[in-house]
Coordinates of N, CA and C in Angstrom, one line a residue:
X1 N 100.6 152.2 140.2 CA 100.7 150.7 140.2 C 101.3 150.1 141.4
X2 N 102.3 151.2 141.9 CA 103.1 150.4 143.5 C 102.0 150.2 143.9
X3 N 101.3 151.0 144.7 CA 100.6 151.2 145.9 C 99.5 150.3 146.1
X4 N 98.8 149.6 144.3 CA 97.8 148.9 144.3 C 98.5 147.2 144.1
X5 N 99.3 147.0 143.2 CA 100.2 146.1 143.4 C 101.6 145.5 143.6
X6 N 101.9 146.3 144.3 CA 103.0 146.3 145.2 C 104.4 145.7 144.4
X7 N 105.1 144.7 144.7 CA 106.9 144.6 143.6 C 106.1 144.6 142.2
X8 N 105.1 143.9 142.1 CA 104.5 143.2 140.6 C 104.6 144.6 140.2
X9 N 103.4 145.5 140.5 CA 103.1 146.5 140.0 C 104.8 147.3 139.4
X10 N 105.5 147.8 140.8 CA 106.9 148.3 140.4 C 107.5 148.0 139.3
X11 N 107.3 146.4 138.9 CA 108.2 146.0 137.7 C 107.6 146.4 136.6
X12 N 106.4 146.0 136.6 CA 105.5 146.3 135.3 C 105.5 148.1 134.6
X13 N 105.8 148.6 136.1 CA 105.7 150.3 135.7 C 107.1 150.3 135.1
X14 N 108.0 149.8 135.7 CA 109.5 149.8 135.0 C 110.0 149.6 133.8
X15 N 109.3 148.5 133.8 CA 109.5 147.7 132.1 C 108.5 148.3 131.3
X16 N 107.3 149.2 131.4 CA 106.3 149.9 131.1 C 107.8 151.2 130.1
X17 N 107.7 151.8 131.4 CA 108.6 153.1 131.4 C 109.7 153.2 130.6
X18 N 110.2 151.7 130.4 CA 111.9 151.7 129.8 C 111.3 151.1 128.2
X19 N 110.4 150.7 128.0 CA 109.6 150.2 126.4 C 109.3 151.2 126.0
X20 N 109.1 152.2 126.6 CA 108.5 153.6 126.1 C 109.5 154.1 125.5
X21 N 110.9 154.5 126.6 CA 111.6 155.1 126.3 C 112.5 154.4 125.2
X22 N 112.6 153.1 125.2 CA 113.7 152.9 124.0 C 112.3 153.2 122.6
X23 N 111.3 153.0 122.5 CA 110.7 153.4 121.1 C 110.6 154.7 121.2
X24 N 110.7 156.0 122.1 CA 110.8 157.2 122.1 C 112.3 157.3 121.0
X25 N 113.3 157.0 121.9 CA 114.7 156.8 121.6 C 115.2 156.3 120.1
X26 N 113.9 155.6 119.6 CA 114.2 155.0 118.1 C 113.8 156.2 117.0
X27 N 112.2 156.4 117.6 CA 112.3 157.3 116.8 C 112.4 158.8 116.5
X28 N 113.5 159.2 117.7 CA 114.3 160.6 117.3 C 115.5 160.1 116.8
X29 N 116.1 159.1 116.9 CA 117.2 158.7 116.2 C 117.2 158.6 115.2
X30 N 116.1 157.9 114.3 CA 115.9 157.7 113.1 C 115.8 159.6 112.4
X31 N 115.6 160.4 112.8 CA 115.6 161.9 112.2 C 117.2 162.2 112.5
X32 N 117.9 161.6 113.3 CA 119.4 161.9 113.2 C 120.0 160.8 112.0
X33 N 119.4 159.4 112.2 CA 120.4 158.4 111.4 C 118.9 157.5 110.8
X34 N 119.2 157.5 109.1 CA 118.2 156.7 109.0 C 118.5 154.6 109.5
X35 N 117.8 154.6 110.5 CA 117.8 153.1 110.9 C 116.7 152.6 110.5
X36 N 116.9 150.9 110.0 CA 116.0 150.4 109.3 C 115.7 149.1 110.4
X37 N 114.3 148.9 110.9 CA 114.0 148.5 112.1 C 113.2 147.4 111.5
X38 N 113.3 146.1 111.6 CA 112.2 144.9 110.8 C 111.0 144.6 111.8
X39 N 109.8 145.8 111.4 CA 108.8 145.8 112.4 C 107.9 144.7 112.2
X40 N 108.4 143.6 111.4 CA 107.0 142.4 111.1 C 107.8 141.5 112.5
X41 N 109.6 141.6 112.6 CA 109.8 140.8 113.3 C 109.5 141.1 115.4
X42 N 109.8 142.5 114.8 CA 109.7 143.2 116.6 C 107.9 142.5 116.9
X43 N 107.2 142.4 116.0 CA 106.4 142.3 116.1 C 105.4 140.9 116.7
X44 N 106.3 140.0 115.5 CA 105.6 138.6 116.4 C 106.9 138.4 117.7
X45 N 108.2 138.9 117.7 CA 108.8 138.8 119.4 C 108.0 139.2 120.6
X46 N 107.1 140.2 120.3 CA 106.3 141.4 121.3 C 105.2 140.0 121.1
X47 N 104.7 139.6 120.1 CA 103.0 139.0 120.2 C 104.0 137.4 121.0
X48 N 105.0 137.2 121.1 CA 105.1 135.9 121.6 C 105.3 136.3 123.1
X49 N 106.3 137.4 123.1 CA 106.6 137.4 124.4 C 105.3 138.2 125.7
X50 N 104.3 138.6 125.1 CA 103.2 139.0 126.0 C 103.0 138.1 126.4
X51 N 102.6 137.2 125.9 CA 101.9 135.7 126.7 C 102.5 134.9 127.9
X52 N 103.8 135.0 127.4 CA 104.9 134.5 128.2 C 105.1 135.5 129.5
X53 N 104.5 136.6 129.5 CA 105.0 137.6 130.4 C 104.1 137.5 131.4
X54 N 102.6 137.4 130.6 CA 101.4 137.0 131.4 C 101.5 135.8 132.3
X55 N 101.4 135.3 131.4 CA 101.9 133.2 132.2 C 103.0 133.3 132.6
X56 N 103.8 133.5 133.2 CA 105.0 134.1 134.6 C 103.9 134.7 135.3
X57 N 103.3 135.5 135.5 CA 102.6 136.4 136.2 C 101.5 135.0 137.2
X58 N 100.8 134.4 136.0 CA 99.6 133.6 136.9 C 100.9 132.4 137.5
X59 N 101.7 131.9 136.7 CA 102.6 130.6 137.8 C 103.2 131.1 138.5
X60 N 103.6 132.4 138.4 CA 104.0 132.8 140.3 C 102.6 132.7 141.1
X61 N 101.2 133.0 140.8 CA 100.5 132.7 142.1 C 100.3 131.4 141.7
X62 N 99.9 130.6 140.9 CA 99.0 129.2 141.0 C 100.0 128.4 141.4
X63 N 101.5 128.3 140.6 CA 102.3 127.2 140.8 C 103.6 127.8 141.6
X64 N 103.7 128.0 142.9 CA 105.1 128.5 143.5 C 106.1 128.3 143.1
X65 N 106.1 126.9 143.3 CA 107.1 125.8 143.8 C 107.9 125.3 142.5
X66 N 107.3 125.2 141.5 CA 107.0 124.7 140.3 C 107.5 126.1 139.1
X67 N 107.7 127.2 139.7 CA 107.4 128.4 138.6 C 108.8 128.6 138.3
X68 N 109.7 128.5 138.6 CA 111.3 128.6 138.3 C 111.3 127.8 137.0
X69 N 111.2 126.0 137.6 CA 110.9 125.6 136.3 C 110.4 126.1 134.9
X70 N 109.4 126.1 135.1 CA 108.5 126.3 133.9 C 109.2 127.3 133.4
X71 N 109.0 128.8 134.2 CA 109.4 129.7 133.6 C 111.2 129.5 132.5
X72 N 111.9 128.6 133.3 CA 113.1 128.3 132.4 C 113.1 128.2 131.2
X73 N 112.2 126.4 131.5 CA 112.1 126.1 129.9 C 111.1 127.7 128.6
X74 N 110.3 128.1 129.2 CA 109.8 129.0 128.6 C 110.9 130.1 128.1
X75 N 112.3 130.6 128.6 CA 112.8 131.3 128.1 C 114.0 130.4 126.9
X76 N 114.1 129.3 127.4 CA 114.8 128.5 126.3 C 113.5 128.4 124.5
X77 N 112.2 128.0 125.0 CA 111.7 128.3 123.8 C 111.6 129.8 123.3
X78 N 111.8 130.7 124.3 CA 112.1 132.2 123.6 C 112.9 132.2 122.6
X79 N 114.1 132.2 123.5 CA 115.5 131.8 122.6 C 115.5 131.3 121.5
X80 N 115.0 130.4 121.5 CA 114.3 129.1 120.3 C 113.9 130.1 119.1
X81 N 112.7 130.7 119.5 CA 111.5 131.3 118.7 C 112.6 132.5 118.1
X82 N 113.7 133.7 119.2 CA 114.3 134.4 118.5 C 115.5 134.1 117.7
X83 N 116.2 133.1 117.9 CA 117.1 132.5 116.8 C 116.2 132.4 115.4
X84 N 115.5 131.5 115.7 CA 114.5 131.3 113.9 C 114.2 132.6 113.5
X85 N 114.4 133.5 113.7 CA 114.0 134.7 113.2 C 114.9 135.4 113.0
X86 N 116.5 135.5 113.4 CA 117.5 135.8 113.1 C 118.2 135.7 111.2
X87 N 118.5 136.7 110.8 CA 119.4 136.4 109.3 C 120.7 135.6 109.4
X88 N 121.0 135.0 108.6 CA 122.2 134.1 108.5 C 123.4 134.7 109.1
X89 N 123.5 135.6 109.0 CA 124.5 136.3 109.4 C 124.6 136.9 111.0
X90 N 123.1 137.3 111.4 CA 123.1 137.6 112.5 C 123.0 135.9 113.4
X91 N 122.8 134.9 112.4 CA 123.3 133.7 113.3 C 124.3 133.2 113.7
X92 N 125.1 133.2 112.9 CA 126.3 133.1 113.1 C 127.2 133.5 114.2
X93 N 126.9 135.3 114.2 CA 127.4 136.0 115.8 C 126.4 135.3 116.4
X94 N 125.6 134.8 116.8 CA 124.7 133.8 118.0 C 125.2 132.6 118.0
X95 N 125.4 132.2 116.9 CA 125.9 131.2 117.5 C 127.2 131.2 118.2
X96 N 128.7 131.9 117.8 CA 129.7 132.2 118.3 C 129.5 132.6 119.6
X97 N 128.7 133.7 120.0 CA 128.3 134.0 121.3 C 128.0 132.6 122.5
X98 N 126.9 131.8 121.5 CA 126.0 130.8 122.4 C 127.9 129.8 122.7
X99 N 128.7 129.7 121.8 CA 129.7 128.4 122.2 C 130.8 129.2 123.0
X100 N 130.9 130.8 123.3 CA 131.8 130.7 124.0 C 131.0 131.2 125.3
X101 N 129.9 131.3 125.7 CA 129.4 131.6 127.2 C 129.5 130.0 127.2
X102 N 129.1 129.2 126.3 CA 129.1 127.4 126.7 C 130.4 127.0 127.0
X103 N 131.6 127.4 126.3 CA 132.7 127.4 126.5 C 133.4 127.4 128.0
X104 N 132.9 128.9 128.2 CA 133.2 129.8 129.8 C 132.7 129.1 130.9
X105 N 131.4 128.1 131.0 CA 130.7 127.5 131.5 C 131.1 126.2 131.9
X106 N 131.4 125.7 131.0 CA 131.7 124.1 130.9 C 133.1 124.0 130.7
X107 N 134.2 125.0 131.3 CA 135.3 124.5 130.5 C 135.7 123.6 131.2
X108 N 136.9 123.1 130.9 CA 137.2 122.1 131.9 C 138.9 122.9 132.9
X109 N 138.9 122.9 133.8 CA 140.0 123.6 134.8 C 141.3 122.5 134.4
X110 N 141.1 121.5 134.7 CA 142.6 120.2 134.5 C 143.0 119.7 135.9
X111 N 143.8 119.0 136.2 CA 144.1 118.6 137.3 C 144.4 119.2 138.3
X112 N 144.0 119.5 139.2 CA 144.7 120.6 140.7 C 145.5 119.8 141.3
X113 N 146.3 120.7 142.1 CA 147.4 120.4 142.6 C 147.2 120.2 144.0

């Protein structure tokens, strides 16, 4: 894939190579620990996030200038899409996560000297 398309190709083999290996990685683990994996959910994340991976691909050539954007908002509806899918419980650690990187971000320093 380098040789024919060049960084694109590189990533795609990468992120190719490393999707392999963590479902390789799942399932010899599962014959050491039985892990219970919710494949209806892995499933529409993978059928949302193809599209999104594609459409990055064509707005880096059609829209240059414009592709930071887009692509942003597109990982905020990610986020979006994977919270709604989350259990109550696994929300809760998201949300605590989401208010202290918001926390870290926005704190406020106080008056300087």
């Amino acid at each position: 894939l380098v040789p024919l398309f060049g960084i694109v190709g590189a990533a795609v083999a990468t992120a190719s190579s490393y999707g392999l290996e963590a479902c390789l990685g799942y399932y010899w683990a599962r014959k050491v620990y039985p892990l219970r994996l919710p494949f209806s959910k892995v499933a529409i994340l993978t059928a949302i996030y193809i599209p999104f991976l594609v459409g990055g691909l064509i707005i880096n050539q059609l829209l240059p200038h414009w592709a930071f954007l887009i692509k942003s908002f597109a990982m905020l509806f990610f986020l979006f899409a994977i919270s709604m899918l989350l259990e109550e419980d696994d929300r809760t650690v998201f949300r605590k996560f989401a208010s202290s990187v918001r926390g870290r971000i926005f704190r406020s320093r106080g008056p300087r000297d």
